[in-house]
mmCIF file of C-alpha atoms and ligand atoms in Angstrom:
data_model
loop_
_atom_site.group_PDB
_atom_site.id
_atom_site.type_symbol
_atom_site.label_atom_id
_atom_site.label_comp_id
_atom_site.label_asym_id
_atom_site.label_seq_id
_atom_site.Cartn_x
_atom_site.Cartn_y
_atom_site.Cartn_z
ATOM 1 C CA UNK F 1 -8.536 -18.592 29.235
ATOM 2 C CA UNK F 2 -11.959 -19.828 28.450
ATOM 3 C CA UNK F 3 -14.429 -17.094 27.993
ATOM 4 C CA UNK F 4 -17.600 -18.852 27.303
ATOM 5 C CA UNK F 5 -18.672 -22.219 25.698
ATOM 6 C CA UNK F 6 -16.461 -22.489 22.544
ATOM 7 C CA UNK F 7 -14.096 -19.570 22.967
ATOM 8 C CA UNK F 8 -11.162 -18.875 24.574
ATOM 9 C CA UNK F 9 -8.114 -16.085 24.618
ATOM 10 C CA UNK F 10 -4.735 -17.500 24.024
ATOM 11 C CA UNK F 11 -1.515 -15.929 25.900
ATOM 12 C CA UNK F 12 1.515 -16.008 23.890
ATOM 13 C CA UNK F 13 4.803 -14.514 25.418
ATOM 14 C CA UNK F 14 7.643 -13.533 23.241
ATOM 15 C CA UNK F 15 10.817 -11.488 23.046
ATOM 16 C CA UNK F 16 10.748 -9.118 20.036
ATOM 17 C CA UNK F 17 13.238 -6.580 21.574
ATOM 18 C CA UNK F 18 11.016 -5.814 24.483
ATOM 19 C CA UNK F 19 9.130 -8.474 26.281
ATOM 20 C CA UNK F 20 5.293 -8.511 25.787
ATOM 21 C CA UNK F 21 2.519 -10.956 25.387
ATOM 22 C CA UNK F 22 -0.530 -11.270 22.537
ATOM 23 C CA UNK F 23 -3.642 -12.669 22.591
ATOM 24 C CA UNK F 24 -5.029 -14.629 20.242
ATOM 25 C CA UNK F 25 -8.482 -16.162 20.150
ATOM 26 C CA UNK F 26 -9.821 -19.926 19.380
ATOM 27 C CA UNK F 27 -13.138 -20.676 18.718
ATOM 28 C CA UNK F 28 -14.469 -24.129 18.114
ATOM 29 C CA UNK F 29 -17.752 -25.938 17.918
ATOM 30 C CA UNK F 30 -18.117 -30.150 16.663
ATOM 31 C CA UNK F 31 -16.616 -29.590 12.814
ATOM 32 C CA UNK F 32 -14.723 -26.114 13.288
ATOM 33 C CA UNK F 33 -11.619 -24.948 15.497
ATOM 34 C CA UNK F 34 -10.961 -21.514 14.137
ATOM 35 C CA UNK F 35 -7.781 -19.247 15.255
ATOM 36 C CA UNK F 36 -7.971 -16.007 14.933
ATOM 37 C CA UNK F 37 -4.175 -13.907 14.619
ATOM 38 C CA UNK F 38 -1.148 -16.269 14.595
ATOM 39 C CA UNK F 39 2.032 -14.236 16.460
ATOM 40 C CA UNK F 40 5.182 -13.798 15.466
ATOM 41 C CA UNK F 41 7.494 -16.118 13.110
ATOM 42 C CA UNK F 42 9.360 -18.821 15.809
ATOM 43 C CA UNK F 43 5.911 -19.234 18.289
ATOM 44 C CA UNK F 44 4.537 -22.168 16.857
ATOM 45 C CA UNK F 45 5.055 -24.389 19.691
ATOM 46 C CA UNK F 46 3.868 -21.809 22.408
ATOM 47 C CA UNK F 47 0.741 -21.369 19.960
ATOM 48 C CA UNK F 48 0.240 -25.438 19.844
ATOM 49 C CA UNK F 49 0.917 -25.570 23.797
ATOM 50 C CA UNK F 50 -1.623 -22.625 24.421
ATOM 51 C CA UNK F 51 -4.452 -24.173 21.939
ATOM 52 C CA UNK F 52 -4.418 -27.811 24.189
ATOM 53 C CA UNK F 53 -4.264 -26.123 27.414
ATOM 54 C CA UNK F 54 -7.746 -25.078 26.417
ATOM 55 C CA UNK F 55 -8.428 -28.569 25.658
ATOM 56 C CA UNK F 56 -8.672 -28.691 21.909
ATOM 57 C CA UNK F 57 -6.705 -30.770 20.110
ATOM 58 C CA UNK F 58 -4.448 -28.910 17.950
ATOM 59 C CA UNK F 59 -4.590 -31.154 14.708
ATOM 60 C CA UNK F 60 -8.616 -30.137 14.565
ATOM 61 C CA UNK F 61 -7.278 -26.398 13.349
ATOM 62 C CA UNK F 62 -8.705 -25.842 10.099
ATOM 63 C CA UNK F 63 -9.575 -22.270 9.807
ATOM 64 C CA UNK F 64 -7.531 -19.450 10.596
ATOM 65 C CA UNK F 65 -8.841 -15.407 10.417
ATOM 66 C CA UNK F 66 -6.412 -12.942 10.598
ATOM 67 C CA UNK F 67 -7.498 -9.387 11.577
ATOM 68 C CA UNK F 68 -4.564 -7.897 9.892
ATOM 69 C CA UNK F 69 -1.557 -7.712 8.012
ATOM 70 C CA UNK F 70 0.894 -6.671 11.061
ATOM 71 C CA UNK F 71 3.544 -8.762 11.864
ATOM 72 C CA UNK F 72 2.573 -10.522 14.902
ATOM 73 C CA UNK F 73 -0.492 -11.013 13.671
ATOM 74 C CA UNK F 74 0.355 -13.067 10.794
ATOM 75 C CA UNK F 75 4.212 -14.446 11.935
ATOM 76 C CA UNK F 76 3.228 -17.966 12.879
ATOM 77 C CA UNK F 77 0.689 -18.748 9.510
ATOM 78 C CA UNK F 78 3.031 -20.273 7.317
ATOM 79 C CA UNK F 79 4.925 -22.717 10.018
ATOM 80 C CA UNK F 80 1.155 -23.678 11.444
ATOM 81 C CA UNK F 81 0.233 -24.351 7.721
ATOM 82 C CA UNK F 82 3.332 -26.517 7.191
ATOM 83 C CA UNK F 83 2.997 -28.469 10.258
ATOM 84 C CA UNK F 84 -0.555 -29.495 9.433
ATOM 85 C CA UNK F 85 -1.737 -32.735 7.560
ATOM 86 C CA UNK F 86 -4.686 -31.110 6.654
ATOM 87 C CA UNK F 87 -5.924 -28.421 4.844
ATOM 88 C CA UNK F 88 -6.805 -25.141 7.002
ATOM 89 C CA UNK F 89 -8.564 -22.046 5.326
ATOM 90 C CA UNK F 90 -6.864 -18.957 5.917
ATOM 91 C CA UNK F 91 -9.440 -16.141 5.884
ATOM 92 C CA UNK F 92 -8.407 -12.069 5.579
ATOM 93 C CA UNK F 93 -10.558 -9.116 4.611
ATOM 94 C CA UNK F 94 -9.775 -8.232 0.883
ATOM 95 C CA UNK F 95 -7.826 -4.576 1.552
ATOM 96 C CA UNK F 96 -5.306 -6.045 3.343
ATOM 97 C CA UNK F 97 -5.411 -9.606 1.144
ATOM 98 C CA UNK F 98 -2.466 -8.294 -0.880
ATOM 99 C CA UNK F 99 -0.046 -7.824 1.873
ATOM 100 C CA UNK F 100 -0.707 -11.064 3.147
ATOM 101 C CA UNK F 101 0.422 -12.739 0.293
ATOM 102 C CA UNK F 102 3.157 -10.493 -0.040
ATOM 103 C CA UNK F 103 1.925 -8.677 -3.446
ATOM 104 C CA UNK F 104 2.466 -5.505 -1.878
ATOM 105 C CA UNK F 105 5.323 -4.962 1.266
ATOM 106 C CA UNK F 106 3.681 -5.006 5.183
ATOM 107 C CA UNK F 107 3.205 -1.035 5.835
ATOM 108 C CA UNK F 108 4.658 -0.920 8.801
ATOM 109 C CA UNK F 109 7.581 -3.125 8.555
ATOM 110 C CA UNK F 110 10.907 -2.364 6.431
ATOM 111 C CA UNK F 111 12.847 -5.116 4.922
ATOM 112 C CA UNK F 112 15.915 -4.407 6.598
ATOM 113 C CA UNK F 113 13.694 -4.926 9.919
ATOM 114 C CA UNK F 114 12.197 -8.157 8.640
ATOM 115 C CA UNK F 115 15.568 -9.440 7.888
ATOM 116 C CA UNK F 116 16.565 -8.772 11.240
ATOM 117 C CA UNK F 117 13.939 -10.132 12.688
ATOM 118 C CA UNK F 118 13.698 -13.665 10.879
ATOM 119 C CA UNK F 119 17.244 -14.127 11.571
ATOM 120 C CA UNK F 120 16.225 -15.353 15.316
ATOM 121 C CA UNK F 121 13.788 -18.010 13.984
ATOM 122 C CA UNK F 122 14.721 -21.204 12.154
ATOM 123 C CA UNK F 123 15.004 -20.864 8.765
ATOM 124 C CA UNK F 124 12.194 -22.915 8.124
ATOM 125 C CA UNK F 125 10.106 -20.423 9.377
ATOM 126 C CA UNK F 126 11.100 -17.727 7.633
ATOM 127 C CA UNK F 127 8.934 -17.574 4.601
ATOM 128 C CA UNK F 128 5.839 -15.256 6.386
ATOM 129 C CA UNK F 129 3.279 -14.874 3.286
ATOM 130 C CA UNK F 130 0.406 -17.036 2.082
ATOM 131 C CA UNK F 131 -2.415 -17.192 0.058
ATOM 132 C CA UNK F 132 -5.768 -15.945 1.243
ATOM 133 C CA UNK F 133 -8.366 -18.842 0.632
ATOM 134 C CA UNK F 134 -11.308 -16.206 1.372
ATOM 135 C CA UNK F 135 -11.042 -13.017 1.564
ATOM 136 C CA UNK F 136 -14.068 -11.227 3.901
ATOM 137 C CA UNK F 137 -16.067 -8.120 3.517
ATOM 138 C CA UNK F 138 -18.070 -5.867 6.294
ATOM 139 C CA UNK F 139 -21.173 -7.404 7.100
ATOM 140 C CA UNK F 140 -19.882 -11.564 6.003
ATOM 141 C CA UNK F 141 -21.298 -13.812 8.822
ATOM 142 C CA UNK F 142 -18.984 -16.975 9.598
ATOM 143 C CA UNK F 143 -21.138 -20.016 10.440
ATOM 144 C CA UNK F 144 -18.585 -21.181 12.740
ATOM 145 C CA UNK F 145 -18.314 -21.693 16.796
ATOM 146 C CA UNK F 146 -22.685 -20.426 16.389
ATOM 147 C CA UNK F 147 -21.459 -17.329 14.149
ATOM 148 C CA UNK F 148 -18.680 -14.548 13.219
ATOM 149 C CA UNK F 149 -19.572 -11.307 12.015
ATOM 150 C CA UNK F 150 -17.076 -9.604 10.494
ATOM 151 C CA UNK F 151 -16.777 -5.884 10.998
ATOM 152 C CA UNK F 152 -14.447 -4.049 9.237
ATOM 153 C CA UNK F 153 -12.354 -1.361 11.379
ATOM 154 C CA UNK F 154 -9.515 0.232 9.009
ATOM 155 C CA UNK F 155 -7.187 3.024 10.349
ATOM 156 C CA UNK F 156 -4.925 0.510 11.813
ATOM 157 C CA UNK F 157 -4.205 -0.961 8.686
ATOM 158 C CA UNK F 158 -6.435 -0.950 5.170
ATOM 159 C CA UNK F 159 -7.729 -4.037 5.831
ATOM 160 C CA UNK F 160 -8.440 -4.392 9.623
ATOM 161 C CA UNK F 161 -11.099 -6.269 10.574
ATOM 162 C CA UNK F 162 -13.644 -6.883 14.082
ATOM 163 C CA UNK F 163 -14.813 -10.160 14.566
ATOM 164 C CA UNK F 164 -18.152 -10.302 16.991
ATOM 165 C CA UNK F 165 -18.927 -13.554 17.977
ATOM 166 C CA UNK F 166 -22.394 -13.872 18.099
ATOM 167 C CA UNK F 167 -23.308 -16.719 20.910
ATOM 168 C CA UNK F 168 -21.323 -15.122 23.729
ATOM 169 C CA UNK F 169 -21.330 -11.182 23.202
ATOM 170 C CA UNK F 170 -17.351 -10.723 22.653
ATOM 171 C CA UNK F 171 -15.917 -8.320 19.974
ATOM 172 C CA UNK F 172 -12.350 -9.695 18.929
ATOM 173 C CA UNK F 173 -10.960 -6.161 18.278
ATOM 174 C CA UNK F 174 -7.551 -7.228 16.994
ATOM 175 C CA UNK F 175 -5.689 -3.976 17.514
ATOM 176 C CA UNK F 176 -8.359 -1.581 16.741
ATOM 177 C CA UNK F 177 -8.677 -1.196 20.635
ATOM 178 C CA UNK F 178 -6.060 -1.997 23.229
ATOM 179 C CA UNK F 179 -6.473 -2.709 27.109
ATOM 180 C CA UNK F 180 -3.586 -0.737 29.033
ATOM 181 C CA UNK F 181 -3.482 -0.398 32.900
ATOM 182 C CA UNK F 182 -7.263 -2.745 32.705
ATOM 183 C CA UNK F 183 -8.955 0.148 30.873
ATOM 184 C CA UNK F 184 -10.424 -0.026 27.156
ATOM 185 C CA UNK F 185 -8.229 2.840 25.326
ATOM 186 C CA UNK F 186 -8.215 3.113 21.135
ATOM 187 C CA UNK F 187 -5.518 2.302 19.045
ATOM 188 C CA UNK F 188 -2.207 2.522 19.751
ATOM 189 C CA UNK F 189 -1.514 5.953 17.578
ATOM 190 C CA UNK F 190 2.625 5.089 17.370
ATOM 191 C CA UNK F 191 1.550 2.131 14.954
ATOM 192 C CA UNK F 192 -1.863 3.217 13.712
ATOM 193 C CA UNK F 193 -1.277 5.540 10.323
ATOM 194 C CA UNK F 194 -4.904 6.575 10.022
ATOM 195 C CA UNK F 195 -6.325 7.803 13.335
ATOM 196 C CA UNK F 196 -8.982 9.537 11.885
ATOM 197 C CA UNK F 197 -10.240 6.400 10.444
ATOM 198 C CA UNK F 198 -9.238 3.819 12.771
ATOM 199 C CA UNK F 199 -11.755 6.171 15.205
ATOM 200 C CA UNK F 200 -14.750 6.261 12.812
ATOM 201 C CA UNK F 201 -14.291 2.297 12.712
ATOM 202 C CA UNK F 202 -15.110 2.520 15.991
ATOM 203 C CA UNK F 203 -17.977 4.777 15.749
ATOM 204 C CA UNK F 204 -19.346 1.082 13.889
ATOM 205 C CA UNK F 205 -19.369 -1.042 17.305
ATOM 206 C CA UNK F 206 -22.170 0.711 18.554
ATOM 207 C CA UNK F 207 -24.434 -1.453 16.293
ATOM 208 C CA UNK F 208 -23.351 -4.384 18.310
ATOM 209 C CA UNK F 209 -24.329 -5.157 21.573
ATOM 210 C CA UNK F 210 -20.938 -6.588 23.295
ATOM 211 C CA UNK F 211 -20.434 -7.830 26.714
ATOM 212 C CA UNK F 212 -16.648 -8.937 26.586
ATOM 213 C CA UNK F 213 -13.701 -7.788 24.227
ATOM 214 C CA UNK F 214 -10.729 -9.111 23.358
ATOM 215 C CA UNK F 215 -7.341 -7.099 22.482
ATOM 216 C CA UNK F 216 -4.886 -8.886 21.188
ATOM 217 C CA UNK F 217 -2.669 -6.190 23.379
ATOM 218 C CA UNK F 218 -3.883 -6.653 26.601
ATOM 219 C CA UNK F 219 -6.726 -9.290 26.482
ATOM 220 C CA UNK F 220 -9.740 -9.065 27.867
ATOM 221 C CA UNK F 221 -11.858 -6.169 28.848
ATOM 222 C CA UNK F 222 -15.696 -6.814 30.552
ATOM 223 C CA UNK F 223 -17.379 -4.369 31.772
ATOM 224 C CA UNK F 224 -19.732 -1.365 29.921
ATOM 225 C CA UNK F 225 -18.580 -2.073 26.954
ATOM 226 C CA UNK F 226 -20.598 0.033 24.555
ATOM 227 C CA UNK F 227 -20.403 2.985 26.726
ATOM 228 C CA UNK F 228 -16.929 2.932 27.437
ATOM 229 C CA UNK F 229 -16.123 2.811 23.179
ATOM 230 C CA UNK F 230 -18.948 5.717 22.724
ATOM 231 C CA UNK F 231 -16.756 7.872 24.909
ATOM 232 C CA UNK F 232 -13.310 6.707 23.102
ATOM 233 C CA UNK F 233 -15.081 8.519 20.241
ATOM 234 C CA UNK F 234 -17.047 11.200 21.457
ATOM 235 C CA UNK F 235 -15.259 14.772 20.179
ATOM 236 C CA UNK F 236 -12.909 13.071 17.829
HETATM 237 ZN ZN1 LIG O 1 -1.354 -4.512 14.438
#
């Protein structure tokens, strides 16, 4: 769904035990078309189906941010990288660089689970780690789709980042936020190991003034944004 001019959430359905959907976000402007989180391992063709019902053409992809480290974040990077005839940037903050390449194991994900999940996808798809061409800090500004700042939010995992796009107001929270039942709620504690922190990541957004976020569990959330995150935090 197009959000404003340039951006737009993805809706990616799969089966990973228990149905659910994920939202990941395009942005594009005349040289860029940027995706931001990738799903799981075995999406690629939902992904390429989702990114032209928005009207871009696939093939321009050549940039791709991932928020995190987690599993459906970062499932469909190597088969989109494979696929391509071009070159695409793949852009991660530094703390969670390492997983991503698969220096150090995913946190949250055992290898007997891995196994068990990759077994379902074409074998093809099954190698899920790749080089980071640039790895972000807090504060970097990305001078695509009219600007990116990136904001990092650990807790969920070491290297979690915020992306606020600057032109239209929207924080792409990745899973430092969720939207349950249409109402902006904090992490999802079951797969979050450092609360604390994941909440004083938070505390960060108030800097920014944001009109529309994105969750890549549960989508989009409009309203008063700032006010509604100020009370996720408040006591904590
Ligand atoms: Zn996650």
């Amino acid at each position: 769904m197009k959000i404003a001019n340039g951006i737009a959430v993805l809706e990616l359905e799969m089966n990973a035990g228990r149905q659910f959907v994920i939202h990941p976000t395009l942005l594009w402007d005349e040289e860029n078309v940027v995706l931001i989180d990738t799903g799981m391992p075995g999406q690629f063709a939902a992904l390429r189906e989702a990114v032209e019902k928005e009207g871009v053409v696939f093939d321009r992809l050549n940039r791709i941010i991932l928020t995190h480290q987690d599993i459906d974040h970062i499932g469909g990077l190597t088969a989109i990288l494979r696929a391509s005839d071009h070159k695409i940037d793949v852009l991660a903050h530094k703390d969670d660089q390492p997983y991503i390449e698969g220096k150090k194991p995913l946190i949250k994900m055992t290898p007997e689970r891995m196994a068990q999940l990759l077994q379902a996808v074409p074998e093809s798809d099954r190698k899920i780690t790749h080089k980071v061409d640039q790895t972000l800090v807090d504060g970097d500004v990305l001078p695509f789709a009219g600007g990116i700042t990136v904001i990092a939010t650990p807790g969920h995992t070491p290297g979690h980042i915020s992306l606020y796009h600057q032109p239209s107001k929207t924080l792409i929270a990745g899973d430092a936020m969720i939207v349950a039942d249409g109402q902006l709620s904090g992490p999802n504690p079951a797969v979050t190991p450092d609360m604390d922190t994941a909440l004083a990541s938070l505390r960060k957004l108030a800097a920014y003034d944001i009109e529309t976020v994105v969750c890549c569990h549960g989508g989009i959330y409009r309203g008063d944004v700032n006010a509604r995150i100020q009370a996720l935090t408040e006591g904590r």
